[in-house]
Tab-separated table of C-alpha atoms and ligand atoms in Angstrom:
chain	number	residue	atom	x	y	z
A	1	UNK	CA	24.660	26.926	19.384
A	2	UNK	CA	22.233	24.236	20.339
A	3	UNK	CA	23.598	20.572	20.735
A	4	UNK	CA	22.129	17.231	20.583
A	5	UNK	CA	22.480	14.312	23.042
A	6	UNK	CA	25.627	13.328	21.553
A	7	UNK	CA	27.217	16.976	22.275
A	8	UNK	CA	27.298	17.770	18.386
A	9	UNK	CA	26.232	20.973	17.126
A	10	UNK	CA	22.601	20.812	15.315
A	11	UNK	CA	21.092	23.317	13.145
A	12	UNK	CA	18.762	26.011	14.486
A	13	UNK	CA	15.631	27.387	12.839
A	14	UNK	CA	15.248	31.213	12.716
A	15	UNK	CA	11.791	31.491	12.872
A	16	UNK	CA	11.298	34.996	11.544
A	17	UNK	CA	12.956	33.966	8.230
A	18	UNK	CA	11.246	30.547	7.892
A	19	UNK	CA	8.871	30.497	4.828
A	20	UNK	CA	7.404	27.252	5.493
A	21	UNK	CA	8.608	25.600	2.388
A	22	UNK	CA	9.296	22.352	4.316
A	23	UNK	CA	12.334	21.556	1.752
A	24	UNK	CA	14.573	20.915	4.959
A	25	UNK	CA	11.901	18.586	6.166
A	26	UNK	CA	12.034	16.583	3.118
A	27	UNK	CA	15.648	16.455	3.145
A	28	UNK	CA	16.310	15.435	6.600
A	29	UNK	CA	17.667	11.868	6.589
A	30	UNK	CA	16.333	11.321	10.131
A	31	UNK	CA	12.982	12.990	10.230
A	32	UNK	CA	13.942	15.352	12.821
A	33	UNK	CA	12.101	18.297	11.449
A	34	UNK	CA	8.484	18.812	11.962
A	35	UNK	CA	6.099	21.627	11.307
A	36	UNK	CA	4.804	24.190	14.078
A	37	UNK	CA	1.204	25.419	14.390
A	38	UNK	CA	2.247	28.571	12.345
A	39	UNK	CA	3.627	26.721	9.388
A	40	UNK	CA	7.287	27.291	10.342
A	41	UNK	CA	9.653	24.272	11.086
A	42	UNK	CA	11.298	23.153	14.184
A	43	UNK	CA	14.231	20.840	14.820
A	44	UNK	CA	13.997	17.795	17.367
A	45	UNK	CA	17.315	17.994	19.258
A	46	UNK	CA	17.111	14.418	20.117
A	47	UNK	CA	16.695	13.042	16.677
A	48	UNK	CA	18.946	15.592	15.061
A	49	UNK	CA	22.441	14.114	13.827
A	50	UNK	CA	23.786	17.435	12.990
A	51	UNK	CA	24.371	16.848	9.336
A	52	UNK	CA	23.710	20.218	8.171
A	53	UNK	CA	21.526	19.124	5.243
A	54	UNK	CA	18.685	21.463	6.127
A	55	UNK	CA	21.087	24.452	6.147
A	56	UNK	CA	22.246	23.497	2.671
A	57	UNK	CA	18.744	23.098	1.136
A	58	UNK	CA	17.023	26.004	2.919
A	59	UNK	CA	16.257	28.559	0.352
A	60	UNK	CA	15.437	31.374	2.709
A	61	UNK	CA	18.718	31.382	5.025
A	62	UNK	CA	16.426	30.411	7.825
A	63	UNK	CA	18.526	27.722	9.334
A	64	UNK	CA	21.763	28.629	11.399
A	65	UNK	CA	24.527	26.087	11.473
A	66	UNK	CA	27.692	27.523	12.730
A	67	UNK	CA	29.864	24.566	11.929
A	68	UNK	CA	29.208	25.006	8.347
A	69	UNK	CA	29.494	28.772	8.636
A	70	UNK	CA	32.850	28.453	10.084
A	71	UNK	CA	34.020	26.048	7.288
A	72	UNK	CA	32.492	28.351	4.686
A	73	UNK	CA	29.553	27.337	2.632
A	74	UNK	CA	31.603	25.379	0.018
A	75	UNK	CA	33.118	23.234	2.672
A	76	UNK	CA	29.811	22.826	4.366
A	77	UNK	CA	28.345	21.289	1.092
A	78	UNK	CA	31.035	18.671	0.971
A	79	UNK	CA	31.280	18.052	4.773
A	80	UNK	CA	27.683	16.986	5.338
A	81	UNK	CA	27.851	13.985	3.022
A	82	UNK	CA	30.348	12.295	5.350
A	83	UNK	CA	28.912	13.541	8.579
A	84	UNK	CA	25.302	12.789	7.256
A	85	UNK	CA	25.943	9.212	6.139
A	86	UNK	CA	24.765	7.243	9.185
A	87	UNK	CA	24.664	3.550	8.093
A	88	UNK	CA	21.477	2.857	6.338
A	89	UNK	CA	18.816	1.008	8.355
A	90	UNK	CA	18.069	-2.481	7.106
A	91	UNK	CA	14.971	-2.700	4.817
A	92	UNK	CA	12.089	-3.991	6.839
A	93	UNK	CA	8.450	-4.153	6.435
A	94	UNK	CA	5.787	-4.580	3.733
A	95	UNK	CA	4.482	-1.559	1.888
A	96	UNK	CA	1.443	-0.924	-0.043
A	97	UNK	CA	0.808	1.858	-2.367
A	98	UNK	CA	-2.772	3.291	-1.899
A	99	UNK	CA	-4.214	4.457	-5.233
A	100	UNK	CA	-6.729	6.980	-4.998
A	101	UNK	CA	-9.006	8.511	-7.497
A	102	UNK	CA	-10.661	11.694	-6.444
A	103	UNK	CA	-9.562	11.094	-2.591
A	104	UNK	CA	-11.298	7.414	-2.649
A	105	UNK	CA	-8.995	4.566	-2.619
A	106	UNK	CA	-9.125	1.847	-5.187
A	107	UNK	CA	-10.394	-1.647	-3.756
A	108	UNK	CA	-7.061	-3.148	-4.785
A	109	UNK	CA	-5.091	-1.094	-2.352
A	110	UNK	CA	-7.161	-2.824	0.469
A	111	UNK	CA	-6.756	-6.086	-1.046
A	112	UNK	CA	-3.068	-5.501	-1.159
A	113	UNK	CA	-3.325	-4.234	2.499
A	114	UNK	CA	-4.746	-7.635	3.660
A	115	UNK	CA	-2.026	-9.545	1.777
A	116	UNK	CA	0.793	-7.466	3.281
A	117	UNK	CA	-0.532	-8.037	6.691
A	118	UNK	CA	-0.257	-11.763	6.058
A	119	UNK	CA	3.461	-11.400	4.695
A	120	UNK	CA	4.371	-8.986	7.444
A	121	UNK	CA	3.160	-11.446	10.110
A	122	UNK	CA	5.366	-14.067	8.683
A	123	UNK	CA	8.175	-11.650	8.687
A	124	UNK	CA	7.588	-10.139	12.155
A	125	UNK	CA	7.557	-6.716	10.575
A	126	UNK	CA	5.196	-3.790	10.277
A	127	UNK	CA	2.874	-2.806	7.146
A	128	UNK	CA	3.278	0.634	5.675
A	129	UNK	CA	0.819	2.519	3.442
A	130	UNK	CA	2.240	4.899	0.742
A	131	UNK	CA	-0.376	7.581	0.077
A	132	UNK	CA	0.055	10.201	-2.288
A	133	UNK	CA	-2.787	12.336	-3.519
A	134	UNK	CA	-5.150	15.157	-3.095
A	135	UNK	CA	-7.682	15.280	-0.159
A	136	UNK	CA	-6.431	11.709	1.063
A	137	UNK	CA	-6.784	12.301	4.721
A	138	UNK	CA	-9.903	9.879	5.059
A	139	UNK	CA	-8.063	7.166	2.852
A	140	UNK	CA	-5.286	7.262	5.391
A	141	UNK	CA	-7.698	6.405	8.257
A	142	UNK	CA	-9.020	3.722	5.983
A	143	UNK	CA	-5.568	2.254	5.381
A	144	UNK	CA	-5.185	1.963	9.122
A	145	UNK	CA	-8.477	0.119	9.304
A	146	UNK	CA	-7.635	-2.153	6.560
A	147	UNK	CA	-4.192	-3.189	8.130
A	148	UNK	CA	-1.476	-0.386	7.762
A	149	UNK	CA	0.528	0.183	11.022
A	150	UNK	CA	1.973	3.480	9.468
A	151	UNK	CA	0.762	5.424	6.599
A	152	UNK	CA	3.307	7.714	4.855
A	153	UNK	CA	1.058	10.468	3.210
A	154	UNK	CA	1.521	13.570	0.898
A	155	UNK	CA	-1.495	15.624	0.285
A	156	UNK	CA	-0.779	18.101	-2.348
A	157	UNK	CA	-3.160	19.624	-5.132
A	158	UNK	CA	-0.401	18.656	-7.590
A	159	UNK	CA	-1.031	14.989	-6.808
A	160	UNK	CA	-4.792	15.177	-7.754
A	161	UNK	CA	-3.871	13.916	-11.198
A	162	UNK	CA	-1.482	10.971	-11.769
A	163	UNK	CA	1.699	12.328	-13.411
A	164	UNK	CA	4.250	9.627	-13.484
A	165	UNK	CA	7.415	11.762	-12.383
A	166	UNK	CA	5.701	13.560	-9.561
A	167	UNK	CA	4.029	10.386	-8.260
A	168	UNK	CA	7.377	8.568	-8.904
A	169	UNK	CA	9.469	11.237	-6.842
A	170	UNK	CA	7.073	11.253	-4.175
A	171	UNK	CA	6.573	7.609	-3.480
A	172	UNK	CA	10.328	7.331	-3.784
A	173	UNK	CA	10.570	9.592	-0.916
A	174	UNK	CA	8.104	7.637	1.062
A	175	UNK	CA	9.983	4.561	0.252
A	176	UNK	CA	13.333	5.981	1.248
A	177	UNK	CA	11.855	7.155	4.817
A	178	UNK	CA	10.014	3.806	5.521
A	179	UNK	CA	12.866	1.603	3.998
A	180	UNK	CA	10.519	-1.617	3.362
A	181	UNK	CA	11.682	-4.871	2.120
A	182	UNK	CA	8.784	-5.283	-0.113
A	183	UNK	CA	6.504	-2.826	-1.969
A	184	UNK	CA	3.149	-4.092	-3.546
A	185	UNK	CA	1.049	-1.969	-6.044
A	186	UNK	CA	-2.115	-2.823	-7.761
A	187	UNK	CA	-1.878	-3.875	-11.385
A	188	UNK	CA	-4.080	-1.172	-12.543
A	189	UNK	CA	-3.213	1.211	-15.397
A	190	UNK	CA	-1.694	3.925	-12.865
A	191	UNK	CA	-0.149	1.139	-10.669
A	192	UNK	CA	1.432	-0.719	-13.493
A	193	UNK	CA	3.117	2.562	-14.734
A	194	UNK	CA	4.206	3.819	-11.352
A	195	UNK	CA	5.649	0.370	-10.477
A	196	UNK	CA	7.948	0.686	-13.482
A	197	UNK	CA	9.051	4.383	-12.562
A	198	UNK	CA	9.965	3.466	-9.068
A	199	UNK	CA	11.578	0.244	-9.705
A	200	UNK	CA	13.786	1.855	-12.482
A	201	UNK	CA	14.760	4.989	-10.222
A	202	UNK	CA	15.583	2.474	-7.298
A	203	UNK	CA	17.255	-0.052	-9.610
A	204	UNK	CA	15.457	-2.922	-8.352
A	205	UNK	CA	13.464	-5.960	-9.619
A	206	UNK	CA	9.623	-5.781	-10.392
A	207	UNK	CA	7.459	-8.936	-10.942
A	208	UNK	CA	4.290	-7.886	-12.780
A	209	UNK	CA	0.762	-9.324	-12.498
A	210	UNK	CA	1.475	-11.753	-9.534
A	211	UNK	CA	-1.202	-14.379	-8.767
A	212	UNK	CA	0.334	-15.523	-5.532
A	213	UNK	CA	2.654	-14.003	-2.968
A	214	UNK	CA	4.424	-15.869	-0.188
A	215	UNK	CA	7.511	-15.556	1.883
A	216	UNK	CA	10.579	-17.885	1.884
A	217	UNK	CA	11.167	-17.965	5.549
A	218	UNK	CA	14.730	-19.307	5.367
A	219	UNK	CA	15.879	-16.562	3.213
A	220	UNK	CA	13.210	-13.885	4.131
A	221	UNK	CA	12.644	-13.535	0.363
A	222	UNK	CA	9.414	-12.689	-1.363
A	223	UNK	CA	8.024	-15.525	-3.508
A	224	UNK	CA	6.230	-13.846	-6.503
A	225	UNK	CA	4.219	-16.304	-8.509
A	226	UNK	CA	2.836	-15.646	-11.871
A	227	UNK	CA	1.696	-17.211	-15.104
A	228	UNK	CA	4.516	-17.391	-17.786
A	229	UNK	CA	4.995	-18.777	-21.421
A	230	UNK	CA	1.381	-17.548	-22.386
A	231	UNK	CA	-0.150	-18.893	-19.070
A	232	UNK	CA	0.985	-22.556	-19.740
A	233	UNK	CA	3.333	-22.510	-16.709
A	234	UNK	CA	3.381	-20.817	-13.230
A	235	UNK	CA	6.631	-19.540	-12.151
A	236	UNK	CA	7.872	-18.150	-8.758
A	237	UNK	CA	10.290	-15.276	-9.082
A	238	UNK	CA	12.725	-13.964	-6.539
A	239	UNK	CA	14.618	-10.702	-6.092
A	240	UNK	CA	17.551	-11.667	-4.141
A	241	UNK	CA	20.043	-8.761	-4.372
A	242	UNK	CA	18.161	-5.605	-4.567
A	243	UNK	CA	15.665	-3.983	-2.252
A	244	UNK	CA	12.653	-3.373	-2.243
A	245	UNK	CA	11.346	-6.436	-3.701
A	246	UNK	CA	8.392	-5.116	-5.806
A	247	UNK	CA	5.327	-6.801	-7.403
A	248	UNK	CA	2.070	-5.661	-8.833
A	249	UNK	CA	-1.295	-7.822	-8.304
A	250	UNK	CA	-4.239	-7.360	-10.435
A	251	UNK	CA	-7.435	-6.110	-8.791
A	252	UNK	CA	-9.563	-9.165	-7.267
A	253	UNK	CA	-6.778	-11.592	-7.251
A	254	UNK	CA	-6.358	-11.227	-3.367
A	255	UNK	CA	-9.336	-11.426	-1.039
A	256	UNK	CA	-10.486	-8.321	0.461
A	257	UNK	CA	-9.744	-8.095	4.312
A	258	UNK	CA	-12.246	-7.431	6.964
A	259	UNK	CA	-12.201	-3.569	7.796
A	260	UNK	CA	-11.422	-2.826	11.570
A	261	UNK	CA	-12.400	0.854	12.348
A	262	UNK	CA	-10.849	0.031	15.945
A	263	UNK	CA	-7.259	-0.486	14.511
A	264	UNK	CA	-4.716	2.027	15.632
A	265	UNK	CA	-1.928	3.344	13.526
A	266	UNK	CA	0.123	6.245	12.702
A	267	UNK	CA	-0.003	8.705	9.756
A	268	UNK	CA	3.345	10.409	8.823
A	269	UNK	CA	3.226	13.542	6.715
A	270	UNK	CA	5.929	13.491	3.956
A	271	UNK	CA	6.797	16.784	2.607
A	272	UNK	CA	5.918	17.492	-1.011
A	273	UNK	CA	8.693	18.713	-3.077
A	274	UNK	CA	7.625	20.151	-6.297
A	275	UNK	CA	9.843	19.032	-9.368
A	276	UNK	CA	12.193	21.567	-10.414
A	277	UNK	CA	11.501	21.418	-14.169
A	278	UNK	CA	8.080	22.089	-15.854
A	279	UNK	CA	5.277	19.632	-15.905
A	280	UNK	CA	2.464	18.670	-18.218
A	281	UNK	CA	-0.851	20.219	-17.207
A	282	UNK	CA	-4.027	18.206	-17.525
A	283	UNK	CA	-6.715	20.369	-18.775
A	284	UNK	CA	-9.738	18.137	-18.472
A	285	UNK	CA	-10.797	14.614	-17.815
A	286	UNK	CA	-13.330	13.159	-20.206
A	287	UNK	CA	-14.750	10.004	-18.850
A	288	UNK	CA	-15.767	7.115	-21.096
A	289	UNK	CA	-19.467	6.622	-21.400
A	290	UNK	CA	-22.276	5.096	-22.869
A	291	UNK	CA	-21.612	1.881	-24.832
A	292	UNK	CA	-23.300	-1.497	-24.235
A	293	UNK	CA	-19.973	-2.918	-23.213
A	294	UNK	CA	-19.264	-0.313	-20.450
A	295	UNK	CA	-20.433	-2.814	-17.545
A	296	UNK	CA	-17.760	-3.579	-14.783
A	297	UNK	CA	-17.861	-7.368	-14.629
A	298	UNK	CA	-15.298	-7.175	-11.678
A	299	UNK	CA	-17.995	-5.661	-9.346
A	300	UNK	CA	-20.688	-8.169	-10.291
A	301	UNK	CA	-21.910	-10.611	-7.683
A	302	UNK	CA	-23.140	-13.223	-10.353
A	303	UNK	CA	-21.492	-13.645	-13.750
A	304	UNK	CA	-23.028	-16.015	-16.577
A	305	UNK	CA	-19.681	-16.444	-18.556
A	306	UNK	CA	-20.346	-17.407	-22.236
A	307	UNK	CA	-17.860	-19.715	-23.860
A	308	UNK	CA	-17.068	-20.535	-27.476
A	309	UNK	CA	-19.306	-23.651	-27.251
A	310	UNK	CA	-22.247	-21.098	-26.798
A	311	UNK	CA	-21.222	-18.252	-28.888
A	312	UNK	CA	-24.413	-17.671	-30.654
A	313	UNK	CA	-26.120	-14.312	-30.969
A	314	UNK	CA	-29.744	-15.771	-30.950
A	315	UNK	CA	-28.784	-17.063	-27.230
A	316	UNK	CA	-27.695	-13.926	-25.911
A	317	UNK	CA	-31.112	-13.113	-24.491
A	318	UNK	CA	-31.228	-16.314	-22.779
A	319	UNK	CA	-27.865	-15.619	-21.148
A	320	UNK	CA	-29.074	-12.245	-20.076
A	321	UNK	CA	-32.099	-13.862	-18.685
A	322	UNK	CA	-30.153	-16.259	-16.459
A	323	UNK	CA	-27.901	-13.518	-15.352
A	324	UNK	CA	-30.954	-11.376	-14.499
A	325	UNK	CA	-32.676	-14.014	-12.387
A	326	UNK	CA	-29.281	-14.602	-10.579
A	327	UNK	CA	-29.058	-10.825	-10.096
A	328	UNK	CA	-25.760	-10.698	-12.124
A	329	UNK	CA	-24.201	-9.847	-15.627
A	330	UNK	CA	-23.042	-11.683	-18.725
A	331	UNK	CA	-19.189	-11.986	-19.317
A	332	UNK	CA	-17.249	-14.224	-21.812
A	333	UNK	CA	-14.221	-16.169	-22.577
A	334	UNK	CA	-11.680	-14.809	-25.094
A	335	UNK	CA	-12.890	-16.405	-28.278
A	336	UNK	CA	-16.298	-14.887	-27.825
A	337	UNK	CA	-14.655	-11.597	-27.911
A	338	UNK	CA	-12.556	-12.525	-31.024
A	339	UNK	CA	-15.812	-13.732	-32.633
A	340	UNK	CA	-17.216	-10.238	-31.999
A	341	UNK	CA	-20.257	-11.446	-30.075
A	342	UNK	CA	-19.262	-9.508	-26.676
A	343	UNK	CA	-16.842	-6.564	-26.276
A	344	UNK	CA	-13.396	-7.070	-24.428
A	345	UNK	CA	-14.598	-5.265	-21.486
A	346	UNK	CA	-16.606	-8.611	-20.572
A	347	UNK	CA	-13.586	-10.913	-21.096
A	348	UNK	CA	-12.590	-12.985	-18.225
A	349	UNK	CA	-8.916	-14.177	-17.911
A	350	UNK	CA	-5.105	-13.479	-18.152
A	351	UNK	CA	-5.681	-10.881	-20.931
A	352	UNK	CA	-9.168	-9.810	-19.751
A	353	UNK	CA	-10.423	-9.137	-16.342
A	354	UNK	CA	-9.789	-10.865	-13.014
A	355	UNK	CA	-13.177	-11.306	-11.469
A	356	UNK	CA	-14.157	-12.820	-7.907
A	357	UNK	CA	-17.991	-13.026	-8.013
A	358	UNK	CA	-20.017	-14.854	-5.427
A	359	UNK	CA	-21.223	-17.088	-8.353
A	360	UNK	CA	-19.504	-17.858	-11.546
A	361	UNK	CA	-21.665	-19.773	-14.179
A	362	UNK	CA	-19.396	-20.958	-17.119
A	363	UNK	CA	-21.717	-21.809	-20.010
A	364	UNK	CA	-19.749	-24.053	-22.531
A	365	UNK	CA	-16.283	-22.636	-21.315
A	366	UNK	CA	-13.749	-25.333	-21.199
A	367	UNK	CA	-11.394	-23.881	-18.559
A	368	UNK	CA	-8.124	-23.188	-20.207
A	369	UNK	CA	-5.254	-21.927	-17.900
A	370	UNK	CA	-5.584	-18.394	-19.288
A	371	UNK	CA	-9.293	-18.348	-18.551
A	372	UNK	CA	-8.797	-19.932	-14.881
A	373	UNK	CA	-6.203	-17.143	-14.059
A	374	UNK	CA	-8.919	-14.735	-14.227
A	375	UNK	CA	-11.583	-16.460	-12.240
A	376	UNK	CA	-10.087	-18.753	-9.642
A	377	UNK	CA	-11.090	-16.581	-6.789
A	378	UNK	CA	-14.790	-17.036	-7.399
A	379	UNK	CA	-16.562	-18.179	-4.458
A	380	UNK	CA	-18.903	-20.742	-6.207
A	381	UNK	CA	-18.392	-22.046	-9.629
A	382	UNK	CA	-20.840	-23.804	-11.683
A	383	UNK	CA	-20.008	-25.383	-15.009
A	384	UNK	CA	-22.475	-26.138	-17.839
A	385	UNK	CA	-20.732	-28.448	-20.253
A	386	UNK	CA	-21.203	-31.486	-22.577
A	387	UNK	CA	-17.877	-32.568	-21.495
A	388	UNK	CA	-17.484	-33.644	-17.950
A	389	UNK	CA	-13.616	-33.962	-18.290
A	390	UNK	CA	-13.431	-30.335	-19.291
A	391	UNK	CA	-11.036	-28.531	-16.651
A	392	UNK	CA	-13.668	-26.142	-15.463
A	393	UNK	CA	-16.170	-29.048	-14.948
A	394	UNK	CA	-13.511	-30.745	-13.078
A	395	UNK	CA	-12.856	-27.812	-10.684
A	396	UNK	CA	-16.414	-26.536	-10.262
A	397	UNK	CA	-18.323	-26.778	-7.168
A	398	UNK	CA	-21.260	-27.996	-9.406
A	399	UNK	CA	-20.870	-29.456	-12.916
A	400	UNK	CA	-24.175	-29.748	-14.962
A	401	UNK	CA	-23.147	-32.132	-17.795
A	402	UNK	CA	-25.374	-31.535	-20.897
A	403	UNK	CA	-26.389	-29.231	-23.627
A	404	UNK	CA	-26.667	-25.658	-22.244
A	405	UNK	CA	-29.639	-24.983	-24.435
A	406	UNK	CA	-31.451	-27.704	-22.484
A	407	UNK	CA	-30.154	-26.940	-19.081
A	408	UNK	CA	-30.464	-23.000	-18.996
A	409	UNK	CA	-34.125	-22.832	-19.584
A	410	UNK	CA	-34.572	-25.472	-17.010
A	411	UNK	CA	-32.441	-23.431	-14.562
A	412	UNK	CA	-34.222	-20.301	-15.192
A	413	UNK	CA	-37.624	-21.969	-14.706
A	414	UNK	CA	-36.335	-23.744	-11.647
A	415	UNK	CA	-34.941	-20.567	-9.872
A	416	UNK	CA	-38.187	-18.629	-10.930
A	417	UNK	CA	-40.436	-21.361	-9.364
A	418	UNK	CA	-38.386	-21.522	-5.891
A	419	UNK	CA	-38.491	-17.657	-5.839
A	420	UNK	CA	-42.394	-17.566	-6.315
A	421	UNK	CA	-42.976	-20.385	-3.885
A	422	UNK	CA	-44.662	-19.528	-0.542
A	423	UNK	CA	-42.203	-19.258	2.514
A	424	UNK	CA	-43.070	-22.874	3.877
A	425	UNK	CA	-42.448	-24.593	0.472
A	426	UNK	CA	-39.270	-22.644	-0.282
A	427	UNK	CA	-37.897	-23.772	3.112
A	428	UNK	CA	-38.542	-27.261	2.189
A	429	UNK	CA	-36.649	-26.887	-1.089
A	430	UNK	CA	-33.872	-25.119	0.714
A	431	UNK	CA	-34.619	-21.599	-0.484
A	432	UNK	CA	-36.188	-18.610	1.290
A	433	UNK	CA	-37.093	-15.297	-0.143
A	434	UNK	CA	-34.730	-12.455	0.894
A	435	UNK	CA	-34.986	-11.720	4.588
A	436	UNK	CA	-36.015	-15.172	5.681
A	437	UNK	CA	-34.201	-17.987	6.810
A	438	UNK	CA	-33.346	-21.282	4.735
A	439	UNK	CA	-32.520	-23.116	8.040
B	501	FAD	C1	-1.510	-15.593	-24.293
B	501	FAD	C2	-3.009	-16.022	-24.284
B	501	FAD	C3	-3.663	-15.197	-23.339
B	501	FAD	C4	-5.075	-15.716	-23.186
B	501	FAD	N1	-5.962	-14.958	-22.646
B	501	FAD	C5	-7.377	-15.576	-22.457
B	501	FAD	C6	-8.228	-14.756	-21.649
B	501	FAD	O1	-7.853	-13.790	-21.075
B	501	FAD	N2	-9.536	-15.360	-21.483
B	501	FAD	C7	-9.670	-16.365	-22.040
B	501	FAD	O2	-11.009	-16.805	-21.934
B	501	FAD	N3	-8.932	-17.130	-22.929
B	501	FAD	C8	-7.658	-16.641	-23.057
B	501	FAD	N4	-6.998	-17.260	-23.790
B	501	FAD	C9	-7.312	-18.518	-24.594
B	501	FAD	C10	-7.448	-19.784	-24.032
B	501	FAD	O3	-6.336	-20.354	-24.269
B	501	FAD	C11	-8.578	-20.569	-24.600
B	501	FAD	O4	-8.331	-20.848	-25.927
B	501	FAD	C12	-9.953	-20.153	-24.288
B	501	FAD	O5	-10.123	-19.699	-22.856
B	501	FAD	C13	-11.070	-21.073	-24.671
B	501	FAD	O6	-12.248	-20.518	-24.550
B	501	FAD	P1	-13.459	-21.252	-24.310
B	501	FAD	O7	-13.425	-22.251	-23.009
B	501	FAD	O8	-14.657	-20.478	-24.532
B	501	FAD	O9	-13.495	-22.292	-25.534
B	501	FAD	P2	-13.080	-23.697	-25.820
B	501	FAD	O10	-11.771	-24.123	-25.281
B	501	FAD	O11	-13.208	-24.062	-27.203
B	501	FAD	O12	-14.323	-24.654	-25.072
B	501	FAD	C14	-15.640	-24.676	-25.527
B	501	FAD	C15	-16.216	-25.716	-24.479
B	501	FAD	O13	-17.546	-25.630	-24.814
B	501	FAD	C16	-18.251	-26.916	-24.628
B	501	FAD	N5	-19.500	-27.003	-25.454
B	501	FAD	C17	-19.599	-27.122	-26.668
B	501	FAD	N6	-20.916	-27.175	-27.133
B	501	FAD	C18	-21.594	-27.171	-25.898
B	501	FAD	C19	-22.971	-27.133	-25.678
B	501	FAD	N7	-23.950	-27.179	-26.593
B	501	FAD	N8	-23.481	-27.201	-24.370
B	501	FAD	C20	-22.538	-27.161	-23.337
B	501	FAD	N9	-21.051	-27.040	-23.584
B	501	FAD	C21	-20.615	-27.141	-24.818
B	501	FAD	C22	-17.043	-27.850	-24.973
B	501	FAD	O14	-17.115	-29.172	-24.482
B	501	FAD	C23	-15.902	-27.111	-24.603
B	501	FAD	O15	-15.333	-27.548	-23.243
B	501	FAD	C24	-5.341	-16.935	-24.036
B	501	FAD	C25	-4.548	-17.640	-24.649
B	501	FAD	C26	-3.249	-17.115	-24.700
B	501	FAD	C27	-2.216	-17.895	-25.693
């Protein structure tokens, strides 16, 4: 009868009987079970607390636990609960759900990993990555490069497609092992759905679509800021009583951190436990294709954003031309979608897309809070407006005051002239063609 360091009996694996299902591993409260090269499991005598849970869950009778046998299987089922309940470790650390599609991580996961690092530094705590999926090994390496200290990974074909119950159960297992005080997810269709599943199961609070996250250092609480009352007020929400504190953040709200390939971190495999009941089966994925509106404005380096004051179909070629000379694309404010000039996929703002281009040019956009909520991370902002007091003109790096119908043709002409100028002349004007210095 093997014993642990405290002299208590610990369970023993009968290797010939072990079928490698890893159910014991998934159920072990102290992570004392790992996999041998041949797929069978082994128990770490130092970590094992002798609770006997593995004995209880093993479907193959491959675990020997004399204490339980002596009391009879029925008694064993009740006894471990008392014995197996070491006081729960305090919740500590910031976890990020790493969303993948076909094994590749969504950028928002890394944006959140960067934010998680910032929060974790304030808390003096680690950053965890929660990575369920299929063929996600490379994403685990990336997660470390983007700031995770430990990545909890479950790699299983059943996780190749998002199924709320399966993903929820898997991520909850990870959360139970890591015990983070904060969990962040991208406010993507998948992330929004999963966040609800997890928060409901863990009976904790969830603040959706946060635009700011910080730490109250006195109370060690996550400060979750988001627009409310139709975007007219920003509020900061706290989750005082339950853990983890959960928040979703839309893509492009947080800045992408630097990738550091030399960072070191751990990857912990979390066993996959298939759900006991039947699951829906995804037969086929049919990607949306084809329409004019199918552009991804969140990826554009430059955006020419058309507002209500410029909502004229005859001027669309001019906006497209400006976007083309800037190497970008056309987007719009909500009234332009409502007027039917451009499709919803091009809408910037609280109920549209969050964008963070290198250059945002607002053409007759006033800059209502609901619009600003979707573009405030843009690097350089240019406002073209007849009203110098328009909020966008006030917050812009450059405000061009006047009628866009006059300004835009001049802008296009000016940019073209500078681009075609010989290098010496371009330098004098502060612009040099790609590859040449402007200094
Ligand atoms: C719950 C909720 C969610 C919302 N979500 C969004 C959202 O996601 N995105 C969004 O954009 N809005 C959203 N809105 C609407 C938002 O409140 C504003 O109504 C909208 O952003 C205004 O759009 P705009 O700036 O294009 O138009 P306006 O506010 O009407 O501004 C037009 C501007 O054009 C200027 N102008 C007029 N003629 C010219 C000219 N010839 N040359 C130069 N300038 C000119 C004017 O001076 C003015 O500043 C939301 C509202 C609510 C209540």
